[in-house]
mmCIF file of C-alpha atoms and ligand atoms in Angstrom:
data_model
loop_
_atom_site.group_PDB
_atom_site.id
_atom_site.type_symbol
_atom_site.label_atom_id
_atom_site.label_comp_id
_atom_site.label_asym_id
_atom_site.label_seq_id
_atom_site.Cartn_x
_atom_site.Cartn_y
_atom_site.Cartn_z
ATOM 1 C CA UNK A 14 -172.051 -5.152 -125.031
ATOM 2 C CA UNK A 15 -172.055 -5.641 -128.780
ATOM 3 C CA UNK A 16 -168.706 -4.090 -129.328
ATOM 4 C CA UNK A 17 -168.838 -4.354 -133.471
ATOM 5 C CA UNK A 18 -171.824 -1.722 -133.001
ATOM 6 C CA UNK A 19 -168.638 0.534 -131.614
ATOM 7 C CA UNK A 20 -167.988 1.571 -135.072
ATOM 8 C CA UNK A 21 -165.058 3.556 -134.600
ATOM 9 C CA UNK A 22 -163.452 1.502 -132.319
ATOM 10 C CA UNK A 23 -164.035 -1.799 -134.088
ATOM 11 C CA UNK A 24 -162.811 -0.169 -137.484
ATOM 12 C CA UNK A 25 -159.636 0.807 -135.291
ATOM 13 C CA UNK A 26 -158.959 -2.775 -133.574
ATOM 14 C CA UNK A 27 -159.644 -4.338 -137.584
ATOM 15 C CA UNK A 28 -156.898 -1.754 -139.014
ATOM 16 C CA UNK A 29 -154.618 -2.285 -135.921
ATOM 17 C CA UNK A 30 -154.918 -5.964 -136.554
ATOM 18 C CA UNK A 31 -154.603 -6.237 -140.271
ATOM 19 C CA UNK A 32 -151.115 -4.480 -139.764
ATOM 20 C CA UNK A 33 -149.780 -7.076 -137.464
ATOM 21 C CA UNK A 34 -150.194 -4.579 -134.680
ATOM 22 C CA UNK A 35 -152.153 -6.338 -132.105
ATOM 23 C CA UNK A 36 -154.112 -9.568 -131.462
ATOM 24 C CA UNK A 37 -158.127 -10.032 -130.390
ATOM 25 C CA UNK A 38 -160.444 -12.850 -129.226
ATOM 26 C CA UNK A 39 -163.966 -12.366 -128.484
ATOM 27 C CA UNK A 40 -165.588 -14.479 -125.607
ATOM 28 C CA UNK A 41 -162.416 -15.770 -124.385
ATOM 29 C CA UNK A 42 -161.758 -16.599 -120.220
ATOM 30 C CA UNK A 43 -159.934 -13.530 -118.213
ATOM 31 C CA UNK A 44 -158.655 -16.546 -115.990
ATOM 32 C CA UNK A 45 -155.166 -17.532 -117.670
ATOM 33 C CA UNK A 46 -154.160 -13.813 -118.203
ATOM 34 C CA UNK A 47 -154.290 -13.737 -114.356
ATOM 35 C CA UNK A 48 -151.565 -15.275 -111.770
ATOM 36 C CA UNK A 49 -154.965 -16.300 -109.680
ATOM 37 C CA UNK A 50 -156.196 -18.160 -112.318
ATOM 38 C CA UNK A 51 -160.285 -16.807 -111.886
ATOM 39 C CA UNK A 52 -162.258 -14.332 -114.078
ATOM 40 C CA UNK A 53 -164.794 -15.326 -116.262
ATOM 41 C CA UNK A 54 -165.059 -14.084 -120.133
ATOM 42 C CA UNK A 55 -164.526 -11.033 -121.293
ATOM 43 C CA UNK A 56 -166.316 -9.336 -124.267
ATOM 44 C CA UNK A 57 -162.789 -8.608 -126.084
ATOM 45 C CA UNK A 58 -159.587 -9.492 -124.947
ATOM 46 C CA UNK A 59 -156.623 -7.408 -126.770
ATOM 47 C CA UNK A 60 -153.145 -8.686 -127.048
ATOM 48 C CA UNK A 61 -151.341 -4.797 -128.120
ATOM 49 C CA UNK A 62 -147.673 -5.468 -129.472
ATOM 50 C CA UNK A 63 -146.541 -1.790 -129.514
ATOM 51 C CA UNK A 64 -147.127 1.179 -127.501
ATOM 52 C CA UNK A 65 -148.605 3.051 -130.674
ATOM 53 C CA UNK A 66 -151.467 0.247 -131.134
ATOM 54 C CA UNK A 67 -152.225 0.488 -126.981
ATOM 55 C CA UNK A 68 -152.270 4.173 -127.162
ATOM 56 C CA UNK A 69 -154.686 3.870 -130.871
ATOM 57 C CA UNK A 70 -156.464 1.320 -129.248
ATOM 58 C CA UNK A 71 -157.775 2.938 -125.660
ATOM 59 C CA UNK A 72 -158.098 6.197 -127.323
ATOM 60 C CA UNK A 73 -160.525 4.576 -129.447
ATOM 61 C CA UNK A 74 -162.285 2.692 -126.236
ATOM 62 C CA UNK A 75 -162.581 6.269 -124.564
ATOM 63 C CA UNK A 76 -163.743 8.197 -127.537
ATOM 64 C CA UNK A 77 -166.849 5.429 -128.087
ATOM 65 C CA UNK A 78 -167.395 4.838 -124.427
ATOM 66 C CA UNK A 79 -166.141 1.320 -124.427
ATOM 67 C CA UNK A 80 -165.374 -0.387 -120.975
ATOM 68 C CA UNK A 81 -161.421 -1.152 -121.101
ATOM 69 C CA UNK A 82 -159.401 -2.672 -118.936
ATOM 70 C CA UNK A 83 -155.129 -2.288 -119.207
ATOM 71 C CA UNK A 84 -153.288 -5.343 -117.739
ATOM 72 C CA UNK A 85 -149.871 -6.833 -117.499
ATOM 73 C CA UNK A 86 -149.103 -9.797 -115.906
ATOM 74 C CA UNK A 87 -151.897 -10.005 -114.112
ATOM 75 C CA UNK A 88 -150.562 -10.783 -111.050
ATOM 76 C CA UNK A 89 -152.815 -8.078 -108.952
ATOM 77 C CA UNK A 90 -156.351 -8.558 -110.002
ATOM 78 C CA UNK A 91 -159.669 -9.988 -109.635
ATOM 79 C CA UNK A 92 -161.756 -9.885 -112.308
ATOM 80 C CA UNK A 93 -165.616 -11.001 -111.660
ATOM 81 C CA UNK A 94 -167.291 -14.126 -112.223
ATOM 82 C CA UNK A 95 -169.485 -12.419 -114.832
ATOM 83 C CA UNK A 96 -168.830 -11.754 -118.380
ATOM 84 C CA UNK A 97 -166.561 -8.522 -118.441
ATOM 85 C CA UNK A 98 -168.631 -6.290 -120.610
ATOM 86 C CA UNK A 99 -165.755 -4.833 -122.402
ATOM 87 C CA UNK A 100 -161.838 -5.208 -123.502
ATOM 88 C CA UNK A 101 -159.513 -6.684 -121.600
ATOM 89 C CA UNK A 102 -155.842 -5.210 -123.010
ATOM 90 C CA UNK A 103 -153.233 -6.914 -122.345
ATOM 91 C CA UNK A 104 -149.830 -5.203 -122.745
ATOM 92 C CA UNK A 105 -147.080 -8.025 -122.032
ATOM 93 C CA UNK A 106 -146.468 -8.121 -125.839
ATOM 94 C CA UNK A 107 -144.861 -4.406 -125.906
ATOM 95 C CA UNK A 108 -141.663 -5.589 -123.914
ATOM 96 C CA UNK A 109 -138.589 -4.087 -125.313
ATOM 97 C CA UNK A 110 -135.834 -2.870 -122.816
ATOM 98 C CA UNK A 111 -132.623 -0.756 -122.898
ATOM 99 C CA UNK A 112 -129.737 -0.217 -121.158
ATOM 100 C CA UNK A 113 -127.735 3.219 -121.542
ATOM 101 C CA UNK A 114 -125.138 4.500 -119.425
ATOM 102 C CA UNK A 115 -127.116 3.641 -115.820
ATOM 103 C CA UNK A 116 -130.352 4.488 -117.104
ATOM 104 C CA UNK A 117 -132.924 1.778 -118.085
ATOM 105 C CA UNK A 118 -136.044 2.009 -120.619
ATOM 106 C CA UNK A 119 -138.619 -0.361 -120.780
ATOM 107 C CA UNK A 120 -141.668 -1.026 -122.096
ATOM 108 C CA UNK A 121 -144.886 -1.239 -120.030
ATOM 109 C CA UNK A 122 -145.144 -4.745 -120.937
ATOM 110 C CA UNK A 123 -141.592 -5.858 -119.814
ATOM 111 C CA UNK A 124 -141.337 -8.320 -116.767
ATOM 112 C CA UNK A 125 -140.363 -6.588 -113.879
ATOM 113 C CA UNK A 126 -138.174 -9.692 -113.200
ATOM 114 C CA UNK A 127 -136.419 -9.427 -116.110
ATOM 115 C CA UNK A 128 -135.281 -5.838 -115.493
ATOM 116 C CA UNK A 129 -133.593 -6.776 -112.654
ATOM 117 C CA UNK A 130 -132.279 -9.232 -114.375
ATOM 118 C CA UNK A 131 -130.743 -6.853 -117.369
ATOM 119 C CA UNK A 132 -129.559 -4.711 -114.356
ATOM 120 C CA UNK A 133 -127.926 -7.067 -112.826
ATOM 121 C CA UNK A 134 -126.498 -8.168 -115.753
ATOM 122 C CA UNK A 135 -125.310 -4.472 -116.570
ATOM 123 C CA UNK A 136 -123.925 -4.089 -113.222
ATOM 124 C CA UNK A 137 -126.168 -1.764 -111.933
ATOM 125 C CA UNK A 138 -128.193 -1.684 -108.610
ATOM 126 C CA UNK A 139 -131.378 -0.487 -107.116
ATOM 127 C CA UNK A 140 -133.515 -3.201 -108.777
ATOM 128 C CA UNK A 141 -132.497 -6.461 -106.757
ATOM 129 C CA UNK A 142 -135.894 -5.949 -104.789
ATOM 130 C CA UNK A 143 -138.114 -6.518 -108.215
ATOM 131 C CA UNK A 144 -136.939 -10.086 -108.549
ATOM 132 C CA UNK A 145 -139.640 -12.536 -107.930
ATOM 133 C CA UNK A 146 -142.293 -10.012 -108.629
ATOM 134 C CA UNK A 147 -144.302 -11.240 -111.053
ATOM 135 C CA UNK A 148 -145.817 -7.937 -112.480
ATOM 136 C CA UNK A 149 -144.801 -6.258 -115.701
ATOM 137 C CA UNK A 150 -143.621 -2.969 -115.566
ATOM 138 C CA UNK A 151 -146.438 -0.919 -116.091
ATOM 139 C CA UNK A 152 -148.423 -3.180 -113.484
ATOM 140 C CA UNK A 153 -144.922 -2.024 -111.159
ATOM 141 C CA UNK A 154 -145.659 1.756 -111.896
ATOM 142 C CA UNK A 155 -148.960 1.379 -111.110
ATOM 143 C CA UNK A 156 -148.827 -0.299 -107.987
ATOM 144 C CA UNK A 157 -145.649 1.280 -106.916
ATOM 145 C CA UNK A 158 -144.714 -2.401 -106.276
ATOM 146 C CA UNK A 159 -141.826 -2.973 -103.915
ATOM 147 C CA UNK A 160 -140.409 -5.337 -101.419
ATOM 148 C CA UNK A 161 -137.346 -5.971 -99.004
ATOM 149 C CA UNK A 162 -136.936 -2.058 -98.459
ATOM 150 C CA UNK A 163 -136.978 -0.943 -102.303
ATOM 151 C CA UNK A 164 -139.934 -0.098 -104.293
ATOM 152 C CA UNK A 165 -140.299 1.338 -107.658
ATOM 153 C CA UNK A 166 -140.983 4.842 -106.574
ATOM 154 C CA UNK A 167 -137.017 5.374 -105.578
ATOM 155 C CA UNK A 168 -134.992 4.101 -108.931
ATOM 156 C CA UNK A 169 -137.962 5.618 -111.231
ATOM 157 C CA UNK A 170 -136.634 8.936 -113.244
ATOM 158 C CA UNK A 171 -140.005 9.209 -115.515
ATOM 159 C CA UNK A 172 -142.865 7.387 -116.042
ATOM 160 C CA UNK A 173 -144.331 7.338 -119.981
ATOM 161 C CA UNK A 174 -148.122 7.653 -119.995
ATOM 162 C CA UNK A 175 -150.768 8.079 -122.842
ATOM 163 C CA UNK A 176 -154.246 10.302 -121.183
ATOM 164 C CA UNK A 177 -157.257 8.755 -122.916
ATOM 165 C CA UNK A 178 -159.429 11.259 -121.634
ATOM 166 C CA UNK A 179 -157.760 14.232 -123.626
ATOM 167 C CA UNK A 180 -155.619 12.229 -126.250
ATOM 168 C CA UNK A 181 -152.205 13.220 -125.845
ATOM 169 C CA UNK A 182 -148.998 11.635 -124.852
ATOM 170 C CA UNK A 183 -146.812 12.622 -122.009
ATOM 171 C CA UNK A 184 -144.221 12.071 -118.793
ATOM 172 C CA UNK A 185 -144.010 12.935 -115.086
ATOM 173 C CA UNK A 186 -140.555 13.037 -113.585
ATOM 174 C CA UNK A 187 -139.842 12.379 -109.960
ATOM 175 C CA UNK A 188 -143.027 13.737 -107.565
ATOM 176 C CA UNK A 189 -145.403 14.139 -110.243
ATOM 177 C CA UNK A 190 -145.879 10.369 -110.169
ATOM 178 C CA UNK A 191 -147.567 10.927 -106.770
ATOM 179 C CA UNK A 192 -145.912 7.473 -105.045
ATOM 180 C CA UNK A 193 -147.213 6.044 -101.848
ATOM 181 C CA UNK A 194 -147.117 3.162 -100.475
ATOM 182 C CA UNK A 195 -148.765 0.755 -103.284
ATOM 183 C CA UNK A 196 -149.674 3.945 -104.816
ATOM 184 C CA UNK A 197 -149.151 6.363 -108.022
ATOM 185 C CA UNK A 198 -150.488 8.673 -109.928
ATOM 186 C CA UNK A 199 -151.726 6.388 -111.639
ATOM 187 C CA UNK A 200 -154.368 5.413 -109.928
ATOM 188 C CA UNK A 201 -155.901 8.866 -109.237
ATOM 189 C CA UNK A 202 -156.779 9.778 -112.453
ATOM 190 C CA UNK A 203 -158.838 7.697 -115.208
ATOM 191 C CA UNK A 204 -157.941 7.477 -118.063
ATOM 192 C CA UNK A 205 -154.100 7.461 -118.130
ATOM 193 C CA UNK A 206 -152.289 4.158 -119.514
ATOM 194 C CA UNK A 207 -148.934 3.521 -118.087
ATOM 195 C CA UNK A 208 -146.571 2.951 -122.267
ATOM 196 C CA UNK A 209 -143.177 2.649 -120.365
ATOM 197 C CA UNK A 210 -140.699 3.661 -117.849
ATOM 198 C CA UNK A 211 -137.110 5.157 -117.049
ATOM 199 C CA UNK A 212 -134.976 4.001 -114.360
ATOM 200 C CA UNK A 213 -131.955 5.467 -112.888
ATOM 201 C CA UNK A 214 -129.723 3.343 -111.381
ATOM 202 C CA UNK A 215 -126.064 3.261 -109.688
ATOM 203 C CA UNK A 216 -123.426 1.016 -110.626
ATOM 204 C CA UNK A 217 -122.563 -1.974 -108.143
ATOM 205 C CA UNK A 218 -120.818 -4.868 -108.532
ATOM 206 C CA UNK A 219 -122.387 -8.077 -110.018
ATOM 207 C CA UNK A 220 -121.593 -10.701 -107.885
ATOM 208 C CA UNK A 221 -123.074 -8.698 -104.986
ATOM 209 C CA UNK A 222 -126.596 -7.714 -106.925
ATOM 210 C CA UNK A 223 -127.099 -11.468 -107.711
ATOM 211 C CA UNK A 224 -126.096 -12.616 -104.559
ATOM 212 C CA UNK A 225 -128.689 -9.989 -102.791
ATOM 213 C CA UNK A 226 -131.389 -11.630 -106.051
ATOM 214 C CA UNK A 227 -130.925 -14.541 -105.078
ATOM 215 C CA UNK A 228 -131.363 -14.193 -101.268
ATOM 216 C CA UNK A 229 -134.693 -12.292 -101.688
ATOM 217 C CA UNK A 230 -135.791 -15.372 -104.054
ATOM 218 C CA UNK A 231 -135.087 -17.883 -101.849
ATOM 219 C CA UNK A 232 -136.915 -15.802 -99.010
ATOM 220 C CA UNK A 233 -139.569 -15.701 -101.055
ATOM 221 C CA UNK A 234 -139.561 -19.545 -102.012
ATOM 222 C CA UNK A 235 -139.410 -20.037 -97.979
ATOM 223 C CA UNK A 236 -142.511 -17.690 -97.115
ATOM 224 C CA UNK A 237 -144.550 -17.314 -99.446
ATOM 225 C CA UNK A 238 -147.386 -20.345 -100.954
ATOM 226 C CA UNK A 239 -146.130 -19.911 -104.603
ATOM 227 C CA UNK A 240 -147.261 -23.522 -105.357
ATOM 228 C CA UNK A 241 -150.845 -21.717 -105.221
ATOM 229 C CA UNK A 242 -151.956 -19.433 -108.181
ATOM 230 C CA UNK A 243 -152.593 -16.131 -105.820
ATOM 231 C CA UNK A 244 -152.342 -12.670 -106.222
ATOM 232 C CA UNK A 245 -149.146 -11.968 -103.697
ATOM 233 C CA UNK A 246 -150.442 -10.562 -100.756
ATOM 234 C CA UNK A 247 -154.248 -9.710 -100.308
ATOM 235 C CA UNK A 248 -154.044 -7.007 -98.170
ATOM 236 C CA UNK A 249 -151.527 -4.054 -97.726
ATOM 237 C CA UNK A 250 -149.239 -3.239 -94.504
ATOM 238 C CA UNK A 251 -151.392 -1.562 -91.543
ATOM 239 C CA UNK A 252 -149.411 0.686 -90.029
ATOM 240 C CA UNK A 253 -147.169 -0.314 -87.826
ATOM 241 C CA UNK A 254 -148.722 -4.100 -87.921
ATOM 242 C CA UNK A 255 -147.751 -7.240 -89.765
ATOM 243 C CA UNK A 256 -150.852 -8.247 -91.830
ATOM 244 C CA UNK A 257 -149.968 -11.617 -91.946
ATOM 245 C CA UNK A 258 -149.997 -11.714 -88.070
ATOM 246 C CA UNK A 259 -152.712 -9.695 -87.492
ATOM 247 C CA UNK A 260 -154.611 -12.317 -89.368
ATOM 248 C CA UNK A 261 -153.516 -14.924 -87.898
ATOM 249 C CA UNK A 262 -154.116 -13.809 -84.575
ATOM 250 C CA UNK A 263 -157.695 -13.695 -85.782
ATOM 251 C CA UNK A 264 -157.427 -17.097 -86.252
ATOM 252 C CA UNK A 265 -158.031 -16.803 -90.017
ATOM 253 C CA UNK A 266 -155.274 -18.522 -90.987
ATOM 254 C CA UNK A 267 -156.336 -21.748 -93.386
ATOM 255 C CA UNK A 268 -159.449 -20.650 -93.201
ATOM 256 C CA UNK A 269 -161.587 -21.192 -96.283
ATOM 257 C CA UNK A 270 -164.263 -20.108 -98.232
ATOM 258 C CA UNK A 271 -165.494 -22.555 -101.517
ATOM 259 C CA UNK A 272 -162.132 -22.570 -103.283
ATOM 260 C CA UNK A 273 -160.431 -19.577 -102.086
ATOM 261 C CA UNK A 274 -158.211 -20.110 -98.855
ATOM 262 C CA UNK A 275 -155.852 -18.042 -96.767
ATOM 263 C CA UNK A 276 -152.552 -19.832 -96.835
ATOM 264 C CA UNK A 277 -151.393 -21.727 -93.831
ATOM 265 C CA UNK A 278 -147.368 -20.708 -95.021
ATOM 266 C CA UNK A 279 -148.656 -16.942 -95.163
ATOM 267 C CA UNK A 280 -151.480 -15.735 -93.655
ATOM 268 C CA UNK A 281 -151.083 -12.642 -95.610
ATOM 269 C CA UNK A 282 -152.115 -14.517 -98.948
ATOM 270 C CA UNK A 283 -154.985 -15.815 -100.396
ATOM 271 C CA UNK A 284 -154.753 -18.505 -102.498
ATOM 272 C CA UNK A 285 -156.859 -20.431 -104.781
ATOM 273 C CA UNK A 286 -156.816 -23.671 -103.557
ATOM 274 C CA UNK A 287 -158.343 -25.302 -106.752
ATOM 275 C CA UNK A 288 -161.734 -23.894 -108.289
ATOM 276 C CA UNK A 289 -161.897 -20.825 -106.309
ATOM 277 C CA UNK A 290 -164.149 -18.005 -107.645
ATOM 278 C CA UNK A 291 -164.305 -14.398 -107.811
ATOM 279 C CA UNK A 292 -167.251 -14.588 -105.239
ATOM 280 C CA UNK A 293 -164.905 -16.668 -103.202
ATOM 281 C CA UNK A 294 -162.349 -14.677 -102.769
ATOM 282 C CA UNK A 295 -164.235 -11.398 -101.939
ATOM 283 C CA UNK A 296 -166.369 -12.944 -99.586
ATOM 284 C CA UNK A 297 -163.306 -14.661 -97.434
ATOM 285 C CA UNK A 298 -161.710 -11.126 -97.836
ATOM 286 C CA UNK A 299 -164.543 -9.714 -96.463
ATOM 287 C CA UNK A 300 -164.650 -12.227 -93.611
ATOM 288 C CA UNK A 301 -160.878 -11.760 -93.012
ATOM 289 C CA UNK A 302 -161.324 -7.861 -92.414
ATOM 290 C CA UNK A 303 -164.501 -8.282 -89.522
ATOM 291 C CA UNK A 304 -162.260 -10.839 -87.997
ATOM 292 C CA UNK A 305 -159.345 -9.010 -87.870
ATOM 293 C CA UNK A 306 -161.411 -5.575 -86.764
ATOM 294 C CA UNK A 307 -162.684 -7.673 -84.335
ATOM 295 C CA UNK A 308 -159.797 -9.270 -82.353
ATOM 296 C CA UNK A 309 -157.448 -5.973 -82.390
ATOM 297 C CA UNK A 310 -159.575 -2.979 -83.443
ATOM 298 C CA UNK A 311 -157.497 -2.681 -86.608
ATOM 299 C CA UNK A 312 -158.812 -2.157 -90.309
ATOM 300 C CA UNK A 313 -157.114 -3.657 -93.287
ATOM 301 C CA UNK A 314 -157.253 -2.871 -96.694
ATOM 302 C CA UNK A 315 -157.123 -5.159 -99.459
ATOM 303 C CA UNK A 316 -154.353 -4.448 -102.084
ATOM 304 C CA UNK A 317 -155.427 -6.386 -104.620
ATOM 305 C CA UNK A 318 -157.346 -4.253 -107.230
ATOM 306 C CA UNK A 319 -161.170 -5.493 -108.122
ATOM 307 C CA UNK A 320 -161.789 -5.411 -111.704
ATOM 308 C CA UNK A 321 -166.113 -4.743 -111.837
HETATM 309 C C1 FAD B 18 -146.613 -14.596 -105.887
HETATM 310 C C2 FAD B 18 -146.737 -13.092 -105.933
HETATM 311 C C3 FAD B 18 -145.832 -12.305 -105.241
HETATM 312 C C4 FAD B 18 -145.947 -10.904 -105.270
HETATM 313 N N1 FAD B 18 -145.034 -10.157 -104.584
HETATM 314 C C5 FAD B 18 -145.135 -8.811 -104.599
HETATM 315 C C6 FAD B 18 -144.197 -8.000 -103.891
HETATM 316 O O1 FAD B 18 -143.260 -8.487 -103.271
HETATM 317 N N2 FAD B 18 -144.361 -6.656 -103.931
HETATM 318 C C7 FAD B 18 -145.379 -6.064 -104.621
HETATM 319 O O2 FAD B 18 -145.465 -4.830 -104.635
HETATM 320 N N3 FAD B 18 -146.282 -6.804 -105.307
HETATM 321 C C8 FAD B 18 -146.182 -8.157 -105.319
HETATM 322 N N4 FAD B 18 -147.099 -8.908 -106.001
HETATM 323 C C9 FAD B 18 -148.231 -8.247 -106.702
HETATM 324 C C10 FAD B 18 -147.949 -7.903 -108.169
HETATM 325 O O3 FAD B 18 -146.990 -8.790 -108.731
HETATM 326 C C11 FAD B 18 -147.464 -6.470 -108.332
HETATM 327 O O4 FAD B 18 -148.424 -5.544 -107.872
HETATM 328 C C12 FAD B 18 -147.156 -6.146 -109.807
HETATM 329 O O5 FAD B 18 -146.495 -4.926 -109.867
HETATM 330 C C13 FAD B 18 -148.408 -6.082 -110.684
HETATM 331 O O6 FAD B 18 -147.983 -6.051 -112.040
HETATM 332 P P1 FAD B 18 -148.896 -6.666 -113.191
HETATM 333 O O7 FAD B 18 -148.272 -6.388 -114.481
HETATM 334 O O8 FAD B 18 -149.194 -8.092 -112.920
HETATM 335 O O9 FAD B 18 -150.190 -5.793 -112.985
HETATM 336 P P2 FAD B 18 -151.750 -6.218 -113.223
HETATM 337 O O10 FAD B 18 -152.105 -7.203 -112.168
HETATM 338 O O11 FAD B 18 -151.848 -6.675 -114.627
HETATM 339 O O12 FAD B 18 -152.429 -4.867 -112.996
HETATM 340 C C14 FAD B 18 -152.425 -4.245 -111.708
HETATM 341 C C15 FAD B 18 -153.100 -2.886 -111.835
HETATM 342 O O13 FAD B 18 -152.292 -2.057 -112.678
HETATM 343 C C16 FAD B 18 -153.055 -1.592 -113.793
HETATM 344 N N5 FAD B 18 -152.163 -1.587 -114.942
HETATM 345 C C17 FAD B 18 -151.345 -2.567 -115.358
HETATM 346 N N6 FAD B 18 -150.644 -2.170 -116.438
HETATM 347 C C18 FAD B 18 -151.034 -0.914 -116.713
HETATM 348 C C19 FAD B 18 -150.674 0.050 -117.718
HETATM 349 N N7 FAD B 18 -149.762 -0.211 -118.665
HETATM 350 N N8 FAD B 18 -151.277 1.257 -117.692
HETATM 351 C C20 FAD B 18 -152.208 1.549 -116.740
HETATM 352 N N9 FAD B 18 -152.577 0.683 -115.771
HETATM 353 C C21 FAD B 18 -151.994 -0.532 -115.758
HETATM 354 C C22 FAD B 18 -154.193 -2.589 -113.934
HETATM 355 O O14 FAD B 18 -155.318 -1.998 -114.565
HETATM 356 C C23 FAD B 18 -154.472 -2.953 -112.486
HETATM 357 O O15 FAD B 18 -155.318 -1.999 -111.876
HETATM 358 C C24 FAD B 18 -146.994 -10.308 -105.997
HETATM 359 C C25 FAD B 18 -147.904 -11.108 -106.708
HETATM 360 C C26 FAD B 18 -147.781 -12.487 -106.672
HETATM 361 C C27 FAD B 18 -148.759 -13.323 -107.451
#
């Protein structure tokens, strides 16, 4: 797509730039903006330093039908092989945070590490179970990312969005964020781009939140193959089932397709062993599911979200 023919939106991202307000590249590789380290180039990729210039920025995509794509951390995606015919935005420069009280409000680009971390720090708990993931907030929202019993869904008060589709700005409290397991609101409707979060927390001591930190870490060091670039765990929980085991009972685990392997310390991960593609990886998660369908009957679903 020859974006500069966008005139609207390429008179928007040239204002937004000239003030300082956000970064662009054209033809650069998706790949390092990702924790799996694959994607091939993308049309535009936007670096947005304020939640103004993200919400100017997408509203401008929508209103001239460009493709966008909002990221974080990157730390659960696949994007193709293929040139991404759009903008890639990337939010992890819009990462202020602030403590009040036990209330927390960050940014959609904050790292969801470092919130627990400020938590901690202000002696307040709920968060311990965000340390070691290596999303940004919004990325958390969206996903609804937990772990080790806690997940975003029960310390989030409100959720800050901007709705491309009819350009206004806006919150839902409590239910209206829709949570589920590994999923929000969010991901129902188009259109609506995650600028920040509250979180409501109690106060605990500090001592005891790091100590619980640090113990999920070093689980997480023990388990999990973070020597690989990967994208945390492929597939979600089936219910009542361990992934991991179900795919190992498959016999999946190590197995391999070009680059792309599932790890022999988790079977619940994919890795990319060096090289892997986007092609890769779909086609030993597509393997993985027959394989496990066929030894116990049960269908898995991949968490990680495909970028087309
Ligand atoms: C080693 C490793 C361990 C992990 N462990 C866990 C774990 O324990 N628990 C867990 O839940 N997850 C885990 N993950 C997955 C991942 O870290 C989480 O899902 C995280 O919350 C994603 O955040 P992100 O900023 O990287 O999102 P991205 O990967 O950048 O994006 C994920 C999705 O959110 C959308 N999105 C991101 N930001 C916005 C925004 N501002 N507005 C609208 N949409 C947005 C994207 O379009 C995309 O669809 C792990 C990943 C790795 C690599």
């Amino acid at each position: 797509m020859n974006l500069t023919e966008k005139k609207i939106f390429w008179q928007k991202l040239c204002e937004l730039s000239d003030k300082g307000a956000l970064t662009y590249a054209e033809g650069e590789t998706v790949a390092p903006y990702t924790t799996f380290k694959i994607g091939g180039k993308a049309d535009l990729i936007i670096k947005v330093l304020s939640r103004d210039a993200l919400a100017e920025i997408v509203g401008a995509a929508q209103r001239e039908n460009v493709k966008f794509c909002v990221i974080g951390n990157g730390s659960n995606v696949l994007f193709p092989d293929e040139q991404y015919d759009g903008a890639v935005i990337v939010t992890t420069g819009i990462n202020s945070c602030l403590v009040d009280g036990n209330r927390i409000i960050a940014d959609c680009g904050y790292s969801f590490t470092s919130l627990a971390v400020q938590a901690q720090k202000a002696g307040l708990t709920g968060l311990e179970f965000a340390y070691g993931i290596p999303g940004s907030v919004g990325g958390a929202v969206y996903m609804n990312a937990g772990a080790y019993d806690g997940e975003i869904s029960f310390v989030v008060k409100k959720t800050f969005y901007y709705d491309s589709v009819n350009d206004m700005l806006g919150c839902f409290e409590g239910d209206e964020n829709h949570f589920g397991y590994r999923e929000s609101v969010y991901q129902e409707r188009d259109g609506l781009i995650i600028l920040g979060a509250e979180f409501l927390l109690e106060k605990g001591d500090k001592d005891a939140i790091s100590e619980k930190m640090q113990g999920f870490m070093n689980a997480r060091r023990e388990k999990q193959p973070l020597e690989y670039p990967s994208a945390g765990s492929t597939f979600k929980r089936a219910p009542g089932h361990y992934t991991g085991k179900l795919i190992q009972d498959a016999g999946m685990k190590g197995y391999s397709v070009g680059g792309a392997q599932v790890s022999e310390k988790h079977a619940g991960f994919v890795i990319n062993k060096g090289g892997a593609t986007s092609s890769d990886v779909k086609e030993l998660v597509s393997r993985v599911k027959k394989a496990v369908l066929q030894s116990s009957g049960v269908s898995i679903e991949c968490e990680i979200r495909i970028i087309e």
